[in-house]
Tab-separated table of C-alpha atoms and ligand atoms in Angstrom:
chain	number	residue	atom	x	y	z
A	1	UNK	CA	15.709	8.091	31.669
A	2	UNK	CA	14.547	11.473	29.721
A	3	UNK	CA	18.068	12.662	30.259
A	4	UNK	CA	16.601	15.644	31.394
A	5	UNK	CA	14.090	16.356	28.647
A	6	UNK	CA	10.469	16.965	29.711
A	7	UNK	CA	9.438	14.032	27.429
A	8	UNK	CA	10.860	11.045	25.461
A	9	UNK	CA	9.825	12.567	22.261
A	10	UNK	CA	11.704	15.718	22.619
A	11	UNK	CA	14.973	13.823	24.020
A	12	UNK	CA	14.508	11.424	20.826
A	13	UNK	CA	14.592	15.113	18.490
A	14	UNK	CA	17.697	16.047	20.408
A	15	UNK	CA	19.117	12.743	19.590
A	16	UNK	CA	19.156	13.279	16.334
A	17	UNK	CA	22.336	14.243	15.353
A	18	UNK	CA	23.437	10.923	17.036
A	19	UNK	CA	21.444	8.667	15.508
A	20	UNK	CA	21.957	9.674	11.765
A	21	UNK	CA	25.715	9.321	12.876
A	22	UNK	CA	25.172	6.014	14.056
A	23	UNK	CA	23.184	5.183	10.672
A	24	UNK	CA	25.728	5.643	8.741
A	25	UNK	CA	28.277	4.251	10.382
A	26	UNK	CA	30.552	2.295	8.657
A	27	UNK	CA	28.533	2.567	5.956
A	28	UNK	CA	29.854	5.605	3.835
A	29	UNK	CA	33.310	5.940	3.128
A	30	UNK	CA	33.677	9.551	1.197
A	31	UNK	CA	36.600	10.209	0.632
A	32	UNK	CA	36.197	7.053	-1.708
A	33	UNK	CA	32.925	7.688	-2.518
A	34	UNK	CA	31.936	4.296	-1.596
A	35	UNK	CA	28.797	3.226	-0.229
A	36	UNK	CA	29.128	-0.311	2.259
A	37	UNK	CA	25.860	-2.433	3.154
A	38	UNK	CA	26.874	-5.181	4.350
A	39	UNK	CA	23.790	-6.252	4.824
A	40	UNK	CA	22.573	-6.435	0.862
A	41	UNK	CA	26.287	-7.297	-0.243
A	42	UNK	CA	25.181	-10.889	-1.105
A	43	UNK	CA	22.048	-8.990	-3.355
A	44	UNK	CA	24.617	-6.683	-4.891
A	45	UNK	CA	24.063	-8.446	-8.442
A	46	UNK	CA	20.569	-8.532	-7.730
A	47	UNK	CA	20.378	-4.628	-7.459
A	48	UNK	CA	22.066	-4.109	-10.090
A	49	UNK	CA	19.291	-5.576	-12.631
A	50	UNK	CA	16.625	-5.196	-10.801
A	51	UNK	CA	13.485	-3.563	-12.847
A	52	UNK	CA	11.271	-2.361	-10.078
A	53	UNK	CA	11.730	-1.668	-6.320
A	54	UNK	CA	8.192	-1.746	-4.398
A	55	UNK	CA	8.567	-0.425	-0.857
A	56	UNK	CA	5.790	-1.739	1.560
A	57	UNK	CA	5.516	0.289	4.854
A	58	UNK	CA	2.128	2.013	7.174
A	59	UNK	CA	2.515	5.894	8.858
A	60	UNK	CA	5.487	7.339	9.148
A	61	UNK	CA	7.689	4.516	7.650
A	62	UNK	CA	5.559	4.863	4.667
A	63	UNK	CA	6.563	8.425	4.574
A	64	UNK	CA	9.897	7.664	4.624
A	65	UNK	CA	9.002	5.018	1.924
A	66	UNK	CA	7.757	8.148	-0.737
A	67	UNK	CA	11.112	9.835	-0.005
A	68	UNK	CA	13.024	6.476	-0.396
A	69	UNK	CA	11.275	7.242	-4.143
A	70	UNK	CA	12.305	10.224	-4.882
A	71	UNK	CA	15.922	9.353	-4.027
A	72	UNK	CA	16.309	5.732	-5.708
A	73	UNK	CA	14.292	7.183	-9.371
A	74	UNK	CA	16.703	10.080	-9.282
A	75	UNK	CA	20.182	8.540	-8.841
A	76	UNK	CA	19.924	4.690	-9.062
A	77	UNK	CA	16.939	5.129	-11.870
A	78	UNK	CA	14.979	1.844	-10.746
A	79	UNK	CA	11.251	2.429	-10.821
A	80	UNK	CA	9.727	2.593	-7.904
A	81	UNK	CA	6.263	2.048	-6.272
A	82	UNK	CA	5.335	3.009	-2.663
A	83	UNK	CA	2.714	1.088	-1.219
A	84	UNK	CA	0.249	1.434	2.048
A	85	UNK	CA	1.213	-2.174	3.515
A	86	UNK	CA	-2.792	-3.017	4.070
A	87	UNK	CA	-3.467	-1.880	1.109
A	88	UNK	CA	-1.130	-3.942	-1.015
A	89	UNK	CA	-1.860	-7.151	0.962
A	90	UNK	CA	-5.749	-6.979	0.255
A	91	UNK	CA	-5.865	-6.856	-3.278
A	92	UNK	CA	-4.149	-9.271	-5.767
A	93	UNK	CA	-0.902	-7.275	-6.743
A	94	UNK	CA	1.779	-8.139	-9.488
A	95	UNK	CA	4.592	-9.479	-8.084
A	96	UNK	CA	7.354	-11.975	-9.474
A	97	UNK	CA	10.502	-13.494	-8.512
A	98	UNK	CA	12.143	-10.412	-9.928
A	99	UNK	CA	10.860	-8.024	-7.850
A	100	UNK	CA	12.384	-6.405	-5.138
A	101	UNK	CA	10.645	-5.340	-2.007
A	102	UNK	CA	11.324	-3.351	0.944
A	103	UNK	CA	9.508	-3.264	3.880
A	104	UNK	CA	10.062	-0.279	6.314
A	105	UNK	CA	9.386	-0.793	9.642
A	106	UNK	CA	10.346	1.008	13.178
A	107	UNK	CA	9.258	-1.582	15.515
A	108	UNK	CA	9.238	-4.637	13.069
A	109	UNK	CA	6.312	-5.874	14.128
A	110	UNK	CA	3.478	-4.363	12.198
A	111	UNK	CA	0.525	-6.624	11.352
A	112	UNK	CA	0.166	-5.442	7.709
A	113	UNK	CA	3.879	-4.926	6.870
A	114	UNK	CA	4.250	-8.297	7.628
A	115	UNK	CA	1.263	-9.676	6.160
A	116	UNK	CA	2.620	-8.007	2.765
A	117	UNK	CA	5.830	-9.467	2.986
A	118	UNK	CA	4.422	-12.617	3.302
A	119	UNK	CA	2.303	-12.441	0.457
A	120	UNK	CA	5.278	-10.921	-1.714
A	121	UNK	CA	7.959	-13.651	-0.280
A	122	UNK	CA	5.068	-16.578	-1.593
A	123	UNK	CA	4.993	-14.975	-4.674
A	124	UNK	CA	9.225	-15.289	-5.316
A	125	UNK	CA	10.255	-11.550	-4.406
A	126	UNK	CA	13.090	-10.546	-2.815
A	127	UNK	CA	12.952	-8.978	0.460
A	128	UNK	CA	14.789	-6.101	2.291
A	129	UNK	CA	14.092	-4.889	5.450
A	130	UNK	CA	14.772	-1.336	7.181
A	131	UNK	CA	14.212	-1.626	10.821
A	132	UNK	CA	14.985	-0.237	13.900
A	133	UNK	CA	13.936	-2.733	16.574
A	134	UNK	CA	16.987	-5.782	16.569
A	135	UNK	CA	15.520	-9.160	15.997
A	136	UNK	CA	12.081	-8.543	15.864
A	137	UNK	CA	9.442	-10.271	13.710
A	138	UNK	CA	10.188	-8.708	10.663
A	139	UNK	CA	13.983	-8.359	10.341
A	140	UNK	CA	13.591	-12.087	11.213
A	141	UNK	CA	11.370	-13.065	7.884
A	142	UNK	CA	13.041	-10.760	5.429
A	143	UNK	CA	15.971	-12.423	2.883
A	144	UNK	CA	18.183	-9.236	3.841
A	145	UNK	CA	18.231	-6.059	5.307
A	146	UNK	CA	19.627	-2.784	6.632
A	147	UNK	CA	19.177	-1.679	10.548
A	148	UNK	CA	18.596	2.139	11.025
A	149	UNK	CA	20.297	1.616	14.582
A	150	UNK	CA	18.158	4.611	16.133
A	151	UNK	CA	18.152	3.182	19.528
A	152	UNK	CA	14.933	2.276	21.549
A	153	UNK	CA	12.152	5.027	20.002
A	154	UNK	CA	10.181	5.185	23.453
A	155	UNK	CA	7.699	8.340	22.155
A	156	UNK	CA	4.792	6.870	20.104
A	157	UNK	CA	4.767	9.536	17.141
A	158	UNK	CA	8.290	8.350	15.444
A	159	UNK	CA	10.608	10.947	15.228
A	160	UNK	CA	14.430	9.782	15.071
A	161	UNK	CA	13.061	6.350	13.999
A	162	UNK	CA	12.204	8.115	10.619
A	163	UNK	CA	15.243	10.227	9.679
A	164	UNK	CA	17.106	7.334	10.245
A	165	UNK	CA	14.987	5.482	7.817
A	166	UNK	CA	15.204	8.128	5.194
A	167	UNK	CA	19.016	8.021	6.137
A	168	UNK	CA	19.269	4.609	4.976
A	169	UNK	CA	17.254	5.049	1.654
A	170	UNK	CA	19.304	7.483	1.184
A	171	UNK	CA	22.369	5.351	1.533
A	172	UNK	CA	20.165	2.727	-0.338
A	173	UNK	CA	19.418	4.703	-3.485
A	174	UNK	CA	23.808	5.563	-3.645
A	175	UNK	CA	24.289	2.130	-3.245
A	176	UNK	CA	22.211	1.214	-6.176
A	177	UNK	CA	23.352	3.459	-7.888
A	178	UNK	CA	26.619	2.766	-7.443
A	179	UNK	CA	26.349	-1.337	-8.775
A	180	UNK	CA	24.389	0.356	-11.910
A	181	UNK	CA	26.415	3.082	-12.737
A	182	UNK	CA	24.321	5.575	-12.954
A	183	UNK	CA	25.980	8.311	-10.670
A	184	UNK	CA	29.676	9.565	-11.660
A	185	UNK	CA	32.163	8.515	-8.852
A	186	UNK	CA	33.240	12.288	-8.461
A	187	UNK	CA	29.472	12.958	-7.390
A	188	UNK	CA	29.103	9.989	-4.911
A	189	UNK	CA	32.579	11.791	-3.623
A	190	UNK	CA	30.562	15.377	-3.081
A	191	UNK	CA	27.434	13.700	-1.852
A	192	UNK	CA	28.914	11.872	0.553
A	193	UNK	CA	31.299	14.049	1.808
A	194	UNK	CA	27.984	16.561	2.215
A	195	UNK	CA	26.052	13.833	3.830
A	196	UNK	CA	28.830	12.727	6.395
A	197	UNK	CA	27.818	16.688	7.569
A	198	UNK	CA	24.497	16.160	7.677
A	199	UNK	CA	24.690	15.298	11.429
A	200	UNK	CA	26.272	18.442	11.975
A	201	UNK	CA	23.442	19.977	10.483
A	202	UNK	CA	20.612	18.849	12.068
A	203	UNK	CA	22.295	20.046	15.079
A	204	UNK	CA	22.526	23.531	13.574
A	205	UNK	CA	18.510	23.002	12.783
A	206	UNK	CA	17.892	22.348	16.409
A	207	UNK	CA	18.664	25.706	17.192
A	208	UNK	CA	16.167	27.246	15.886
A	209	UNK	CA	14.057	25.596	19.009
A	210	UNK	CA	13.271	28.742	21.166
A	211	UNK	CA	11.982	30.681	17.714
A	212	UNK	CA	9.622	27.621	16.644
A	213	UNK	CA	8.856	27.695	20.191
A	214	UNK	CA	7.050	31.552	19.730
A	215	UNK	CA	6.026	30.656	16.460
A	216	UNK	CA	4.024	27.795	18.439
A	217	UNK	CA	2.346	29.615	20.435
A	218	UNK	CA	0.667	32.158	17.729
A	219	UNK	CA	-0.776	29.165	16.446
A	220	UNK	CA	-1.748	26.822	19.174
A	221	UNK	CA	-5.263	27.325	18.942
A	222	UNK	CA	-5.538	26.725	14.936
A	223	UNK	CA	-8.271	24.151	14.062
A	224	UNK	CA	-6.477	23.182	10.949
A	225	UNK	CA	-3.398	23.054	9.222
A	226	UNK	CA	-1.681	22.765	5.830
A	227	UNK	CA	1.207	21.414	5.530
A	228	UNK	CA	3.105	21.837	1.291
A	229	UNK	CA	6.071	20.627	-0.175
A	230	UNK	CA	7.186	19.761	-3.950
A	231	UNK	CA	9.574	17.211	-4.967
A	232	UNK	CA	11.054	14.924	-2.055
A	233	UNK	CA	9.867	17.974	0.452
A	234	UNK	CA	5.998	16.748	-0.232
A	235	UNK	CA	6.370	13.265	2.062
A	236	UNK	CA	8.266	15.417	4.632
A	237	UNK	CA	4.922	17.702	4.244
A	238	UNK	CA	3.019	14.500	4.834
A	239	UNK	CA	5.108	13.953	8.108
A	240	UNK	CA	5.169	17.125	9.867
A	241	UNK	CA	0.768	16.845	9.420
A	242	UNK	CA	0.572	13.610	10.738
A	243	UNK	CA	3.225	14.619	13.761
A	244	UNK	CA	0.617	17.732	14.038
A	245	UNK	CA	-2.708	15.593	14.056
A	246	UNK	CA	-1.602	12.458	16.110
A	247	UNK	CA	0.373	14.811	18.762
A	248	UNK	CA	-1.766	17.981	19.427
A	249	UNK	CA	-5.315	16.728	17.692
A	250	UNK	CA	-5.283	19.526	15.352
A	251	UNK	CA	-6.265	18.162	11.887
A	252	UNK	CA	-4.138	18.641	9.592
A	253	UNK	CA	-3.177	17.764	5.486
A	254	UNK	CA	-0.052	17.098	3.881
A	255	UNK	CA	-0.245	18.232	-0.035
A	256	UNK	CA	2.370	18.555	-2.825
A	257	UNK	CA	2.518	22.113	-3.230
A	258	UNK	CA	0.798	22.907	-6.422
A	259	UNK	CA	-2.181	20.393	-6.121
A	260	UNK	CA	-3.258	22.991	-3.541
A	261	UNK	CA	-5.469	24.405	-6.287
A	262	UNK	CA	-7.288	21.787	-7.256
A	263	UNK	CA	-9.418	21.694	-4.082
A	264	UNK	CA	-8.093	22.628	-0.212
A	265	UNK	CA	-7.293	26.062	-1.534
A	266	UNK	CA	-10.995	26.614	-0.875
A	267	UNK	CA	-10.047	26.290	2.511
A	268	UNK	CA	-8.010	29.111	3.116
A	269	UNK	CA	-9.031	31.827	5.041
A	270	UNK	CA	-7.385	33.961	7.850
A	271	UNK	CA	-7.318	31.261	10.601
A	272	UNK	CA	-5.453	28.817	8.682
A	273	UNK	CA	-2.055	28.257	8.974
A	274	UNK	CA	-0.123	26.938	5.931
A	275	UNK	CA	3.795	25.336	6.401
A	276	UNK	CA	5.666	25.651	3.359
A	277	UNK	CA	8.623	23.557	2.809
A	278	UNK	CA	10.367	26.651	0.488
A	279	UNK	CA	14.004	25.687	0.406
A	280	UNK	CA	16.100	27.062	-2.373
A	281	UNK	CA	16.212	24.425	-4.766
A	282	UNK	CA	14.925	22.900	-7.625
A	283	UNK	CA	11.132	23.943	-7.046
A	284	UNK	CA	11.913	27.120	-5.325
A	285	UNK	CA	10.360	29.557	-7.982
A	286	UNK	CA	7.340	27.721	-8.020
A	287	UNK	CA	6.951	27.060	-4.157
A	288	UNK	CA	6.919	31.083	-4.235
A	289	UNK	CA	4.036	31.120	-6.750
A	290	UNK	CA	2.189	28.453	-4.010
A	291	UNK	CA	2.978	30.763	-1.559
A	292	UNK	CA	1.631	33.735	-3.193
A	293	UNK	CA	-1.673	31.870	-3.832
A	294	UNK	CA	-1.932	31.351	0.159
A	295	UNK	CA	-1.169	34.715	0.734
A	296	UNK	CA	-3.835	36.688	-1.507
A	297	UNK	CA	-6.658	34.621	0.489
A	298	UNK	CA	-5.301	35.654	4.040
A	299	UNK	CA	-3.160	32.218	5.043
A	300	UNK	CA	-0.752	32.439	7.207
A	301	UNK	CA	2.416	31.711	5.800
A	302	UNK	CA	5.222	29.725	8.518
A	303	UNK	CA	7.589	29.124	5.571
A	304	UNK	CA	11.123	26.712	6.083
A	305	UNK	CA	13.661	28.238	4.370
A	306	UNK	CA	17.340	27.990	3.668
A	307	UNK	CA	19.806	30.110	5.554
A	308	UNK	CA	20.098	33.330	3.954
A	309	UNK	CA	16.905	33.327	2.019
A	310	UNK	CA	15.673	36.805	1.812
A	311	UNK	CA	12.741	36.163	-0.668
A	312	UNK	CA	10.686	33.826	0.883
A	313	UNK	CA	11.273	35.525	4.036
A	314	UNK	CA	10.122	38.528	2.657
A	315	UNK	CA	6.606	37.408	2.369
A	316	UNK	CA	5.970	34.582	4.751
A	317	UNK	CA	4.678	35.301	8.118
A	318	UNK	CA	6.923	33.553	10.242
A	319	UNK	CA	9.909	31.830	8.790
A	320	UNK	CA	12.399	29.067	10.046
A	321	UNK	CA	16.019	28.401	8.712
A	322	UNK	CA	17.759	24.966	8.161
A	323	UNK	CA	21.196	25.210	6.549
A	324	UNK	CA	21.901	24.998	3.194
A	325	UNK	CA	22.663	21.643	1.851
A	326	UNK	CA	22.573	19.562	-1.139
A	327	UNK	CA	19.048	18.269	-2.381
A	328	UNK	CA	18.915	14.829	-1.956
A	329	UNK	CA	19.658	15.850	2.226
A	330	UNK	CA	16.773	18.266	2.667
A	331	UNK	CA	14.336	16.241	3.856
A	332	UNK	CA	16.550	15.124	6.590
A	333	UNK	CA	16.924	18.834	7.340
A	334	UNK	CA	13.153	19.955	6.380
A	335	UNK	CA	11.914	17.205	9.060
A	336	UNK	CA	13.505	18.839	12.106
A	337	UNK	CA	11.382	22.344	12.600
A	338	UNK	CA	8.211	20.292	11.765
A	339	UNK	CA	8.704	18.200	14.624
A	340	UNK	CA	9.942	20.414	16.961
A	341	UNK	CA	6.698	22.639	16.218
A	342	UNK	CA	4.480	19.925	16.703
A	343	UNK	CA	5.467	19.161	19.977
A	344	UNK	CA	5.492	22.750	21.333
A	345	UNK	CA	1.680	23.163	19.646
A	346	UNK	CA	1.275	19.901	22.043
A	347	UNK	CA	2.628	20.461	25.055
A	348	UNK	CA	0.954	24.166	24.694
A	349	UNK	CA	-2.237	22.491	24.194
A	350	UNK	CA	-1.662	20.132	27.461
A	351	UNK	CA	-1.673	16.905	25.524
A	352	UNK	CA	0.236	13.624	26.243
A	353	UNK	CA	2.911	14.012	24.070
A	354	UNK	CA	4.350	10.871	24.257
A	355	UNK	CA	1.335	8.972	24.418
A	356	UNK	CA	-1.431	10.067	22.721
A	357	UNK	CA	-4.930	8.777	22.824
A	358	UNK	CA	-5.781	5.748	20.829
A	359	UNK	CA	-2.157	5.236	19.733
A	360	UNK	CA	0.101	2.618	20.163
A	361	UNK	CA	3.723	2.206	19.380
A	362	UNK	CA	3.352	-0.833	17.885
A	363	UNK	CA	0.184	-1.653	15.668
A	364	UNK	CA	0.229	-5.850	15.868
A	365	UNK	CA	-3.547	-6.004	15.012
A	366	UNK	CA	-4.356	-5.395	11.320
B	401	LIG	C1	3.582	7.894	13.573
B	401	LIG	C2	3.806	6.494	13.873
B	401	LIG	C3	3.067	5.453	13.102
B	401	LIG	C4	4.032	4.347	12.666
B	401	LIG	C5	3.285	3.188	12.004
B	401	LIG	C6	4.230	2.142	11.473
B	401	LIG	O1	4.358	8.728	14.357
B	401	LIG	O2	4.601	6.187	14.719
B	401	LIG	O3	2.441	6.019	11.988
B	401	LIG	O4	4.971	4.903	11.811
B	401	LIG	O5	2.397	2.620	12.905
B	401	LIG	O6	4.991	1.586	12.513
B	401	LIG	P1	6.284	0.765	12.232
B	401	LIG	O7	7.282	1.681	11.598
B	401	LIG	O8	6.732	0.272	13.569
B	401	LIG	O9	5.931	-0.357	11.300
């Protein structure tokens, strides 16, 4: 049942390249540049006017959920706001028939996911789901939605569950953008085209296993970890610390990049390893600086880079490569290392990676 993987959540990494595939399925058509949900075709109108997207999720779907922002602001330009499900739910938030939520959810049965959809459906919003789990209790109340069609996620910290999530924000924010307008049809053509590869790519980051595998073992005894990333590589940050801290019980933080100064930098010494999200692209220059900053107080630098980099490389201590790719697409890239590192710090520690203590894989109680 492991396919010969030494646990679930390492056979649901592999499966990665698979289950982006199957995501997008039918879905993108690039050589058209055309984006397909059937699922919100009878909302296509709605998209297109809508003022404000508010995207409702807990854990890693909410991480998903910042990405989600990054990608719909940039090419569909709706506002958007991201918020912590049991958060939302317990205070009295603004929400009108015009609004447009979606709720992310693996299993689809989170207590405060659905509690918020609930309380936005009462109030006249419009609600999208993005689920994995067929059927269950949340795909079932939503108005509409869009499947990630993962397959069964059997390893409690969510792995292919959440690139396929950000796969279909991804496909979300084009297809928004799209009904508005607001991205040229000769760039859906290129980003698609790219994004049909991305598969192909993520198995090209898997093979970097048996060097994050060393890299694991210099720092399987670290009592903390930072995690930094700018741009749509911060929530991917915010990922690979929680896959870290629920996984091996190190305790670890997920910042964007350059609020480092403004506090945890006083926490860098020479036994603290720092994970830089340093691809070359918009923020690179400035992820360098960050960098730098780790550097001249005696962090250790495990740096993800693009293929080819040379600069980065140059000063981090330990660096990983994911192939070059377009920017919306890096955090499906970015994700893969952090995982895989995670689980060899686990399984090098002797913890239960697929079921750690006090988790479940589906929170039902609030
Ligand atoms: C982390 C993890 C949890 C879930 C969270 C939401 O690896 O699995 O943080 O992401 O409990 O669960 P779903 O997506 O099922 O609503």
């Amino acid at each position: 049942e492991k396919g010969g993987y030494e646990h679930f959540m390492l056979k649901e990494i592999y499966e990665q390249p698979r289950s982006i595939r199957d995501c997008m399925r039918g879905r993108i058509y690039p050589q058209q540049g055309k984006v397909q949900l059937g699922g919100l075709k009878e909302y296509a109108d709605k998209l297109k006017n809508v003022d404000r997207i508010i995207i409702v999720a807990c854990g890693t779907s909410w991480h998903a959920g910042l990405v989600g922002e990054y990608l719909i602001e940039e090419y569909a330009r709706v506002p958007v706001e991201v918020e912590y499900a049991s958060e939302f739910r317990y205070r009295n938030p603004i929400i009108s028939e015009k609004d447009v939520v979606i709720a992310i959810s693996q299993s689809g049965e989170t207590a405060d996911t659905m509690a918020a959809i609930e309380l936005a459906k009462e109030k006249g919003a419009t609600i999208f789901g993005i689920c994995n789990v067929v059927g269950a209790s949340i795909p079932r109340t939503t108005h509409a939605g869009v499947y990630t069609h993962a397959g069964p996620e059997i390893g409690v910290a969510s792995t292919k569950a959440f690139t396929a999530q950000v796969s279909v924000l991804t496909l979300i924010a084009f297809y928004i953008a799209q009904q508005r307008g607001t991205i040229a049809r000769n760039k859906l053509i290129e980003y698609l085209t790219e994004l049909n590869e991305i598969p192909e790519l993520v198995e090209k980051a898997l093979k970097a296993n048996d060097h994050i595998q060393s890299i694991a073992a210099k720092f399987k005894d670290s009592r903390n970890c930072l995690f930094l990333g700018r741009g749509s590589s911060f929530p991917v940050a915010l990922e690979g610390a929680l896959k870290l801290k629920e996984i091996s019980y190190i305790h670890a933080e997920g910042y964007p990049a350059a609020e480092m100064k403004h506090g945890p930098i006083a926490l860098i010494d020479d036994e603290m390893p720092v994970v830089v999200i340093a691809t070359k692209h918009s923020s690179y220059e400035k992820v360098i600086s960050n960098i730098q900053e780790v550097k001249a107080r005696g962090g250790h630098i495990i740096a993800i880079v693009t293929e080819g980099d040379t600069e980065v490389k140059g000063m981090a201590d330990y660096a990983i490569e994911i192939p070059q790719t377009a920017e919306p697409f890096v955090p499906l890239l970015a994700t893969i290392p952090l995982q895989l590192l995670s689980y060899h710090i686990a399984v090098m520690r002797g913890c239960n990676v697929d079921q750690p203590r006090n988790l479940a894989k589906s929170v039902t109680v609030e």
